[in-house]
Amino acid sequence: MSFYPVTPPEVTSDCAEDAALGLLGQVGVVAVRAGDPASPARRGLGGDSRTALTAAGAGRIRAGDLVVWLKPVAVTRAVVRRDGRVQAAGHPADHVRLGVAGCRLDELMGTPGVIDEVARRVTLSGQVKGTARRAMSPALAIRFTVLMTLMPDADYTGVLEALLGDLVLVPWQRPYRVPAAAAACTWREAPGPAPLERLRVGLLAGIDGEHREHDWRAVTVGDLEAGSIDGSLIRVPDSPANRTAFGSAGTADDSSPYPQLRELRISAASTRGTFGVVTGPAGAGCGRDKGEAGQVLPDKALKDHWQVFTPWRLWVMDRNFPGAARIKAMLATGTRVLIRVRDGITLRRAGDFLPDGSYLAEISGGGLTLTARVIEYASPWPAGTVPGCSA
């Protein structure tokens, strides 16, 4: 199982105000004399043994004393039962954090506790209904889904055990144990895709900002940073539903061995870091043609990841020509594009050759005419003579 630290350096508080809480966050470990902890219950640990030991009136530690070193897990209000047992108020889901990953997510998105903020807007669906507190919560479900990506070899139970950590050892006012895999599966679907999509958009925007500010390896063209927009195909299970939803590429009659999902990835040219990803059908089917399947993805990229199409970027695109209307939509954002045009696209020269050999030309389509700068090139190698090159 992949290991990832999910326990933050400070204890998770329920906003109780006490000067000692600041010290807990600074040191992270508490020392208590071995003889000081005692059961607060009248008899033993109480009827169900669900109590914490207390150290009320602990004396000063002196050299040579036997000391127990304790790690704080959470800070909560106390619940004291009639027989003296001391338990924790609240719910363990309120204290779960993603540790370093959560801190980094907050930093990139510029919002402390961003997962909790997103969770507050969640409307649960499916089998989870009502407002009653259960084994999980929207925030815990979101953190669980995020941590799954960092622990690819773990099952649902393993991810929850790592996420909850020592919180399950705390004697909560209501008995608590790690949710079963079935409960995790139900809760993973209950918030729907919107919360994770919001986190994804914010995270990719933060990564985009970091590249802009810190990428000393950035590939530049003049004063523009170069990025790439390219597509790829991903096989999905061969089922009638997938055939209908995604189709396939490479065959006119959809006889490819597997249906395929088409992915359009927006990346930094220097590090290949991903700024955004959109997906859609790969080929014909369900009233769409093959060309439509590939061309709608640039439209979706402009809508879903508008924040990366900035005036200081030049996007390099392959020969899957998007057409005049889509080029105009991209240029309207202020961004720049460099597109490899396949044979058969009409470019009408609109001026003399420039000193570097390029020239201005008009591109028409869909009732629009755009002026573009054309750079012609000739490959010194015939097609098929260089591995991986088709032209």
XYZ file of C-alpha atoms in Angstrom:
391
model
C 0.000 0.000 0.000
C 1.318 3.446 -0.868
C 1.937 5.529 2.247
C 0.896 9.143 2.438
C 0.872 11.290 5.608
C -2.650 12.539 6.195
C -2.252 13.728 9.787
C -1.532 17.464 9.910
C 1.238 18.874 12.126
C -1.337 20.471 14.412
C -4.389 19.019 16.115
C -7.791 19.664 14.582
C -9.807 21.966 16.789
C -13.520 22.676 17.117
C -12.699 26.346 17.691
C -12.401 26.035 21.467
C -10.395 28.990 22.763
C -7.542 28.232 25.134
C -3.980 29.532 25.281
C -2.692 25.959 25.630
C -4.011 25.055 22.170
C -1.370 27.231 20.577
C 1.342 25.267 22.395
C -0.116 21.969 21.185
C 0.167 23.152 17.621
C 3.802 24.154 18.105
C 5.156 20.978 19.737
C 2.731 18.198 18.735
C 3.629 15.936 21.710
C 2.450 15.970 25.338
C 4.427 14.498 28.262
C 2.553 13.049 31.259
C 4.013 11.219 34.240
C 3.235 7.516 34.008
C 1.471 7.533 37.360
C -0.805 10.482 36.640
C -3.366 9.079 34.132
C -6.395 7.582 35.884
C -9.857 6.386 34.945
C -12.539 9.002 35.662
C -15.229 6.299 35.890
C -16.432 5.137 39.282
C -15.537 1.507 38.553
C -12.727 0.534 36.237
C -13.265 1.983 32.764
C -17.042 2.024 33.054
C -19.627 -0.325 31.645
C -18.440 -0.294 28.007
C -14.845 0.892 28.631
C -15.492 3.881 26.360
C -13.659 6.582 28.265
C -10.436 8.507 28.044
C -8.001 8.515 30.950
C -7.550 11.856 32.673
C -4.563 13.490 34.283
C -6.227 16.065 36.487
C -3.874 17.503 39.070
C -0.768 16.122 37.397
C 2.379 17.049 39.272
C 5.562 18.595 37.959
C 7.810 16.212 36.033
C 11.227 15.786 37.589
C 14.438 14.222 36.358
C 14.232 10.435 36.430
C 10.415 10.257 36.366
C 8.826 7.705 34.062
C 7.017 9.694 31.371
C 4.365 8.769 28.804
C 4.636 10.698 25.517
C 1.263 11.332 23.894
C 0.353 12.663 20.460
C -2.704 14.984 20.433
C -5.354 13.751 18.021
C -8.193 16.262 18.282
C -9.472 19.089 20.454
C -13.175 18.849 21.362
C -15.608 19.738 24.090
C -15.877 17.089 26.786
C -18.916 14.877 27.333
C -19.014 13.519 30.920
C -21.322 10.575 31.598
C -23.121 9.927 34.884
C -20.594 7.308 35.893
C -17.713 9.751 35.256
C -16.593 8.514 31.821
C -15.044 11.266 29.693
C -15.832 11.210 25.989
C -15.432 13.534 22.993
C -18.258 15.690 21.706
C -18.830 15.983 17.980
C -18.070 13.695 15.072
C -14.697 12.374 13.873
C -15.498 13.409 10.283
C -15.195 17.047 11.402
C -11.557 16.470 12.358
C -10.295 14.548 9.332
C -7.670 16.366 7.254
C -5.443 15.529 4.291
C -2.251 16.685 5.940
C 0.383 17.957 3.524
C -1.894 17.396 0.522
C -4.686 19.444 2.095
C -2.335 22.288 3.004
C -0.987 22.322 -0.544
C -4.508 22.350 -1.978
C -5.458 25.310 0.227
C -2.295 27.134 -0.855
C -2.818 26.593 -4.577
C -6.482 27.618 -4.431
C -5.843 30.537 -2.084
C -8.593 29.484 0.342
C -7.906 28.005 3.798
C -10.110 24.956 4.380
C -11.260 24.912 0.763
C -12.621 21.340 0.973
C -14.860 22.271 3.901
C -16.069 25.328 1.997
C -16.918 23.214 -1.052
C -18.602 20.579 1.151
C -20.930 23.157 2.717
C -22.508 23.721 -0.707
C -23.084 20.029 -1.438
C -26.570 18.693 -2.025
C -26.564 14.967 -1.352
C -28.355 12.586 -3.687
C -28.896 8.888 -4.264
C -29.178 6.682 -1.198
C -27.996 9.379 1.218
C -30.927 11.539 2.260
C -31.805 13.863 5.115
C -29.535 15.783 7.448
C -28.888 13.163 10.157
C -25.224 12.642 11.050
C -23.935 9.314 9.770
C -20.589 7.550 9.604
C -19.464 9.952 6.867
C -20.047 13.545 5.819
C -19.718 15.444 2.518
C -16.278 16.765 3.521
C -15.074 13.292 4.506
C -16.410 11.865 1.222
C -14.508 14.488 -0.775
C -11.266 13.892 1.134
C -11.742 10.150 0.733
C -12.040 10.517 -3.061
C -8.968 12.754 -3.230
C -6.870 10.385 -1.091
C -7.842 7.448 -3.327
C -5.706 9.026 -6.069
C -2.700 9.080 -3.709
C -3.165 5.473 -2.557
C -3.815 3.587 -5.819
C -3.008 0.175 -4.321
C -5.437 0.480 -1.390
C -9.076 -0.594 -1.286
C -11.872 1.591 0.095
C -11.383 0.383 3.656
C -7.629 0.935 3.507
C -8.067 4.512 2.309
C -10.580 5.263 5.082
C -8.334 3.735 7.737
C -5.439 5.923 6.581
C -7.674 8.983 6.418
C -9.263 8.576 9.849
C -6.047 7.414 11.515
C -6.043 7.753 15.313
C -9.408 9.516 15.321
C -11.137 6.115 15.550
C -9.351 5.511 18.893
C -10.984 8.558 20.473
C -13.982 7.634 22.702
C -16.605 9.718 20.885
C -19.942 10.415 22.516
C -21.462 8.014 19.990
C -19.561 4.787 19.178
C -17.678 5.092 15.902
C -15.794 2.714 13.661
C -14.309 2.905 10.181
C -17.172 2.862 7.613
C -17.511 -0.273 5.521
C -16.625 -0.289 1.815
C -20.338 -0.281 0.882
C -20.914 2.918 2.858
C -17.855 4.523 1.277
C -19.128 3.616 -2.191
C -22.537 5.141 -1.464
C -21.047 8.331 -0.052
C -18.588 8.673 -2.903
C -21.553 9.005 -5.291
C -23.794 11.090 -3.011
C -22.171 14.539 -3.522
C -22.132 14.077 -7.317
C -19.311 15.272 -9.582
C -19.709 19.038 -9.000
C -17.581 19.362 -5.792
C -14.619 17.500 -7.297
C -14.949 19.439 -10.547
C -14.820 22.694 -8.614
C -11.680 21.564 -6.802
C -10.153 20.446 -10.099
C -10.789 23.796 -11.782
C -9.366 25.729 -8.837
C -6.362 23.437 -8.535
C -5.510 23.653 -12.228
C -5.832 27.440 -12.055
C -3.399 27.447 -9.120
C -0.939 25.256 -11.012
C -1.271 27.602 -13.974
C -0.368 30.532 -11.724
C 2.660 28.727 -10.323
C 3.937 28.002 -13.816
C 3.533 31.642 -14.696
C 5.445 32.827 -11.633
C 8.084 30.165 -11.011
C 8.733 28.157 -14.185
C 12.329 29.072 -14.976
C 12.368 26.290 -17.597
C 9.448 27.777 -19.514
C 9.650 27.400 -23.292
C 9.175 30.892 -24.692
C 8.486 32.287 -28.148
C 9.520 35.899 -27.915
C 7.704 37.147 -24.833
C 5.066 34.393 -25.006
C 5.061 31.160 -23.029
C 4.443 28.087 -25.159
C 1.793 25.526 -24.304
C 0.374 22.571 -26.208
C -3.139 21.357 -26.937
C -3.247 17.787 -28.176
C -5.589 14.853 -28.127
C -5.279 11.151 -27.395
C -7.528 8.098 -27.345
C -8.261 5.937 -24.306
C -9.793 2.480 -24.611
C -12.869 1.782 -22.501
C -14.659 -1.547 -21.873
C -16.480 -2.893 -24.917
C -20.140 -2.621 -23.964
C -23.165 -1.446 -25.947
C -23.508 1.582 -23.688
C -19.873 2.608 -24.274
C -20.213 2.036 -28.014
C -23.196 4.359 -28.057
C -21.652 6.997 -25.805
C -18.109 7.104 -27.207
C -17.900 5.308 -30.559
C -14.407 4.527 -31.842
C -11.741 5.900 -34.126
C -9.840 4.263 -36.981
C -12.744 2.476 -38.666
C -15.652 3.949 -40.591
C -18.135 1.342 -39.373
C -17.180 1.406 -35.662
C -15.679 -2.082 -35.902
C -12.666 -1.173 -33.777
C -12.010 -3.805 -31.055
C -12.759 -1.287 -28.292
C -14.814 1.909 -28.022
C -12.635 4.877 -27.163
C -12.781 8.066 -25.155
C -11.120 11.088 -26.743
C -9.090 13.296 -24.415
C -7.893 16.828 -25.138
C -5.086 17.861 -22.802
C -3.905 21.443 -22.247
C -0.270 21.393 -21.084
C 2.829 23.465 -20.405
C 5.415 22.901 -23.132
C 8.273 22.958 -20.628
C 7.221 20.482 -17.919
C 4.201 18.848 -19.586
C 2.287 19.934 -16.500
C -1.452 19.748 -17.119
C -3.517 22.940 -17.009
C -6.779 21.317 -18.054
C -8.349 18.206 -19.546
C -11.634 17.720 -21.408
C -13.051 14.459 -22.728
C -15.684 13.339 -25.201
C -16.613 10.699 -27.765
C -13.899 9.406 -30.087
C -15.956 8.748 -33.198
C -19.241 8.474 -34.982
C -22.449 7.270 -33.399
C -25.703 8.514 -31.884
C -26.293 11.151 -34.557
C -22.771 12.595 -34.488
C -20.118 12.253 -37.174
C -16.419 11.619 -36.642
C -15.416 15.217 -37.317
C -17.904 16.560 -34.801
C -16.625 14.175 -32.131
C -13.140 15.686 -32.301
C -14.015 19.334 -32.912
C -16.372 19.920 -29.994
C -13.553 19.397 -27.494
C -11.825 22.758 -28.208
C -15.174 24.446 -27.519
C -15.460 22.575 -24.230
C -11.866 23.485 -23.327
C -12.571 27.196 -23.847
C -15.674 26.939 -21.658
C -14.288 24.792 -18.840
C -10.711 26.109 -18.698
C -11.050 29.696 -19.878
C -8.577 30.903 -17.249
C -5.540 29.375 -19.008
C -6.179 31.067 -22.363
C -4.232 34.215 -21.541
C -2.571 36.909 -23.697
C 0.906 35.785 -22.636
C 0.554 32.242 -24.030
C 1.044 30.705 -27.444
C -0.750 27.394 -27.936
C 0.775 24.867 -30.347
C -1.869 22.634 -31.922
C -1.626 19.659 -34.271
C -3.142 19.252 -37.711
C -6.661 18.461 -36.488
C -7.667 21.866 -37.835
C -10.354 23.470 -35.622
C -11.774 25.779 -38.291
C -12.143 29.547 -38.591
C -14.975 29.880 -36.052
C -13.088 28.060 -33.311
C -9.852 29.906 -34.046
C -11.751 33.182 -33.735
C -13.200 32.076 -30.386
C -9.723 31.294 -29.075
C -8.276 34.582 -30.323
C -11.148 36.455 -28.680
C -9.666 35.491 -25.287
C -6.460 37.352 -26.190
C -4.406 34.166 -26.453
C -2.278 33.201 -29.494
C -2.249 29.976 -31.518
C 0.228 28.192 -33.787
C -1.590 25.482 -35.748
C -0.126 22.920 -38.107
C -2.463 22.952 -41.096
C -2.964 19.747 -43.030
C -2.969 19.542 -46.800
C -6.244 20.633 -48.379
C -6.931 23.707 -46.219
C -7.216 26.774 -48.463
C -4.927 29.666 -47.493
C -5.335 32.703 -49.752
C -2.240 34.889 -49.638
C -3.151 38.464 -48.676
C 0.211 40.210 -48.947
C 3.864 40.037 -49.875
C 6.373 37.731 -48.233
C 7.862 39.070 -45.003
C 11.641 39.136 -44.383
C 11.526 35.815 -42.503
C 9.709 34.072 -45.372
C 6.241 34.079 -43.779
C 3.224 35.844 -45.267
C -0.321 36.883 -44.401
C -3.217 34.819 -45.674
C -6.966 34.563 -45.278
C -8.763 31.519 -43.895
C -12.501 31.206 -44.417
C -15.175 28.894 -43.058
C -18.618 29.056 -41.518
C -19.210 32.518 -42.966
C -16.078 33.910 -41.274
C -12.788 35.106 -42.725
C -9.659 35.431 -40.577
C -6.228 36.782 -41.396
C -3.380 34.538 -40.292
C 0.387 34.546 -40.585
C 1.568 31.503 -42.540
C 4.905 29.796 -42.034
C 5.664 27.193 -44.678
C 8.160 24.421 -44.097
C 9.440 21.406 -45.967
C 10.662 18.258 -44.248
C 14.116 17.122 -45.447
C 13.028 13.492 -44.908
C 10.463 11.720 -47.088
C 7.359 10.482 -45.299
C 7.900 7.163 -43.548
C 11.707 7.307 -43.461
C 11.975 8.613 -39.876
C 10.426 6.484 -37.085
C 7.475 8.295 -35.502
C 7.234 10.907 -38.269
C 4.518 10.791 -40.923
C 5.601 13.858 -42.880
